[in-house]
Amino acid sequence: MDMTGGIVARFRTMSISRASVLTGHVLGSMVQAVLALALVLAVAVLIGFAPSAGPMEWLGVVGLLALASFALIWLCVALGMVTDSVETASNIPMPLILLPFLGSGVVPTDSMPGRCASSPSTSRSRPSSKPCAVFLTGASYGNDGMLAVAWCASSQ
């Protein structure tokens, strides 16, 4: 987002809060994230994933994914605010894209070779990805959901 010209320059002449531009950007990103998550879940079901989750588990999955998205979006906003240029602001959060691939959310750790399986068990993205898988498969989830909420809250 260019803070020196265009629509932002016009906003400066109006009596609106400076935080409203960032909040609008975050809300727009949340809409995109929710649509993308819905698409991914729909494709997973279409290609054969048969979740045994009830309505409450689905609500938990949607809530956790939305909360994790919200936390990561605000993290990206914070990273963008400490940069000097638009290019740097757009490139700093790029390593965050790799987080799901370093965890057990994509491939179960049982199927990984020994050295590769140790990384996902200690991954930073595990607290938010494990409960979603557990909720959808109907397994016992213990306190995984609360750990995921705490992880999302601490990321902000």
CSV table of C-alpha atoms in Angstrom, one decimal:
chain,number,residue,atom,x,y,z
A,1,MET,CA,0.0,0.0,0.0
A,2,ASP,CA,1.5,3.3,-1.0
A,3,MET,CA,1.1,5.8,1.9
A,4,THR,CA,2.4,8.8,-0.1
A,5,GLY,CA,-0.1,9.3,-2.9
A,6,GLY,CA,-3.4,8.1,-4.4
A,7,ILE,CA,-6.4,7.4,-2.3
A,8,VAL,CA,-4.3,7.6,0.9
A,9,ALA,CA,-3.4,11.2,0.1
A,10,ARG,CA,-7.1,11.9,-0.3
A,11,PHE,CA,-7.9,10.2,3.0
A,12,ARG,CA,-5.4,12.6,4.8
A,13,THR,CA,-7.6,15.5,3.9
A,14,MET,CA,-10.6,13.9,5.5
A,15,SER,CA,-11.3,13.5,9.2
A,16,ILE,CA,-10.8,9.7,9.4
A,17,SER,CA,-8.5,7.7,11.7
A,18,ARG,CA,-5.2,6.7,10.3
A,19,ALA,CA,-5.8,3.2,11.7
A,20,SER,CA,-8.9,2.8,9.5
A,21,VAL,CA,-6.8,2.3,6.4
A,22,LEU,CA,-5.0,-0.6,8.0
A,23,THR,CA,-8.2,-2.0,9.5
A,24,GLY,CA,-9.8,-1.9,6.1
A,25,HIS,CA,-6.8,-3.6,4.6
A,26,VAL,CA,-6.9,-6.3,7.2
A,27,LEU,CA,-10.7,-6.9,6.8
A,28,GLY,CA,-10.2,-7.2,3.0
A,29,SER,CA,-7.4,-9.7,3.5
A,30,MET,CA,-9.6,-11.6,5.9
A,31,VAL,CA,-12.3,-11.9,3.3
A,32,GLN,CA,-9.8,-13.2,0.8
A,33,ALA,CA,-8.4,-15.6,3.4
A,34,VAL,CA,-11.8,-17.0,4.3
A,35,LEU,CA,-12.7,-17.5,0.6
A,36,ALA,CA,-9.3,-19.2,0.0
A,37,LEU,CA,-9.8,-21.5,3.0
A,38,ALA,CA,-13.3,-22.4,1.8
A,39,LEU,CA,-12.0,-23.2,-1.6
A,40,VAL,CA,-9.2,-25.4,-0.2
A,41,LEU,CA,-11.7,-27.3,2.0
A,42,ALA,CA,-14.0,-27.8,-0.9
A,43,VAL,CA,-11.3,-29.1,-3.1
A,44,ALA,CA,-10.2,-31.5,-0.3
A,45,VAL,CA,-13.7,-32.9,0.0
A,46,LEU,CA,-14.0,-33.2,-3.8
A,47,ILE,CA,-10.8,-35.2,-4.2
A,48,GLY,CA,-11.8,-37.7,-1.5
A,49,PHE,CA,-11.2,-36.3,2.0
A,50,ALA,CA,-14.1,-37.7,4.0
A,51,PRO,CA,-14.2,-35.8,7.3
A,52,SER,CA,-16.2,-37.3,10.1
A,53,ALA,CA,-16.7,-34.0,11.8
A,54,GLY,CA,-20.0,-32.8,13.2
A,55,PRO,CA,-21.2,-29.2,13.1
A,56,MET,CA,-19.3,-28.1,16.2
A,57,GLU,CA,-16.0,-29.6,14.9
A,58,TRP,CA,-16.6,-27.7,11.6
A,59,LEU,CA,-17.3,-24.5,13.5
A,60,GLY,CA,-14.0,-25.1,15.5
A,61,VAL,CA,-12.0,-25.7,12.3
A,62,VAL,CA,-13.4,-22.6,10.6
A,63,GLY,CA,-12.9,-20.5,13.8
A,64,LEU,CA,-9.3,-21.7,14.2
A,65,LEU,CA,-8.4,-21.1,10.6
A,66,ALA,CA,-10.0,-17.6,10.7
A,67,LEU,CA,-8.2,-16.8,13.9
A,68,ALA,CA,-4.8,-18.0,12.6
A,69,SER,CA,-5.4,-16.0,9.4
A,70,PHE,CA,-6.2,-12.9,11.4
A,71,ALA,CA,-3.1,-13.3,13.5
A,72,LEU,CA,-0.8,-13.7,10.4
A,73,ILE,CA,-2.4,-10.8,8.6
A,74,TRP,CA,-1.8,-8.5,11.5
A,75,LEU,CA,1.8,-9.8,11.8
A,76,CYS,CA,2.3,-9.0,8.1
A,77,VAL,CA,0.8,-5.5,8.7
A,78,ALA,CA,3.3,-5.0,11.6
A,79,LEU,CA,6.2,-6.1,9.4
A,80,GLY,CA,5.1,-3.8,6.7
A,81,MET,CA,4.9,-0.8,9.0
A,82,VAL,CA,8.6,-1.1,10.0
A,83,THR,CA,9.8,-1.0,6.4
A,84,ASP,CA,10.9,1.9,4.3
A,85,SER,CA,9.5,0.9,0.9
A,86,VAL,CA,6.5,-0.9,-0.6
A,87,GLU,CA,8.8,-3.6,-2.1
A,88,THR,CA,10.3,-4.4,1.2
A,89,ALA,CA,6.9,-4.5,2.9
A,90,SER,CA,5.6,-7.0,0.3
A,91,ASN,CA,8.7,-9.3,0.5
A,92,ILE,CA,9.3,-9.5,4.3
A,93,PRO,CA,6.4,-11.8,5.0
A,94,MET,CA,7.3,-14.2,2.2
A,95,PRO,CA,9.0,-16.8,4.5
A,96,LEU,CA,5.6,-17.2,6.3
A,97,ILE,CA,4.3,-18.9,3.2
A,98,LEU,CA,6.6,-21.8,4.0
A,99,LEU,CA,5.3,-22.4,7.5
A,100,PRO,CA,2.6,-24.9,6.6
A,101,PHE,CA,5.1,-27.0,4.6
A,102,LEU,CA,7.4,-27.2,7.5
A,103,GLY,CA,4.7,-28.7,9.7
A,104,SER,CA,2.7,-31.8,9.8
A,105,GLY,CA,-0.4,-30.2,8.2
A,106,VAL,CA,0.5,-31.3,4.7
A,107,VAL,CA,2.0,-34.8,5.3
A,108,PRO,CA,1.6,-37.0,8.4
A,109,THR,CA,4.9,-37.3,10.3
A,110,ASP,CA,4.4,-41.2,10.4
A,111,SER,CA,5.2,-41.3,6.7
A,112,MET,CA,8.4,-39.1,6.9
A,113,PRO,CA,11.9,-40.4,7.2
A,114,GLY,CA,13.4,-40.1,10.7
A,115,ARG,CA,15.4,-36.8,10.2
A,116,CYS,CA,12.5,-35.1,8.5
A,117,ALA,CA,9.9,-36.1,11.1
A,118,SER,CA,11.6,-34.3,13.9
A,119,SER,CA,11.1,-30.8,12.4
A,120,PRO,CA,7.3,-30.9,12.1
A,121,SER,CA,6.9,-32.1,15.7
A,122,THR,CA,8.5,-28.9,16.9
A,123,SER,CA,7.2,-26.6,14.2
A,124,ARG,CA,5.7,-23.2,15.1
A,125,SER,CA,2.7,-23.8,12.8
A,126,ARG,CA,1.9,-27.2,14.5
A,127,PRO,CA,-0.4,-25.7,17.2
A,128,SER,CA,-2.8,-24.3,14.6
A,129,SER,CA,-2.7,-27.1,12.1
A,130,LYS,CA,-2.9,-30.2,14.3
A,131,PRO,CA,-6.3,-29.3,15.9
A,132,CYS,CA,-7.9,-28.7,12.5
A,133,ALA,CA,-6.9,-32.2,11.4
A,134,VAL,CA,-8.0,-33.7,14.7
A,135,PHE,CA,-11.4,-31.9,14.6
A,136,LEU,CA,-12.1,-33.1,11.0
A,137,THR,CA,-11.1,-36.7,11.6
A,138,GLY,CA,-13.2,-37.1,14.8
A,139,ALA,CA,-10.2,-38.0,16.9
A,140,SER,CA,-9.9,-37.1,20.6
A,141,TYR,CA,-8.6,-33.5,20.7
A,142,GLY,CA,-7.9,-32.9,24.4
A,143,ASN,CA,-6.6,-29.4,24.9
A,144,ASP,CA,-5.3,-28.9,21.3
A,145,GLY,CA,-8.0,-26.3,20.5
A,146,MET,CA,-7.1,-24.2,23.5
A,147,LEU,CA,-3.4,-24.4,22.6
A,148,ALA,CA,-4.2,-23.2,19.1
A,149,VAL,CA,-6.2,-20.2,20.3
A,150,ALA,CA,-3.3,-19.3,22.7
A,151,TRP,CA,-0.8,-19.7,19.8
A,152,CYS,CA,-2.9,-17.3,17.7
A,153,ALA,CA,-3.3,-14.8,20.5
A,154,SER,CA,0.5,-14.8,21.2
A,155,SER,CA,1.3,-14.3,17.5
A,156,GLN,CA,-0.4,-10.9,17.6
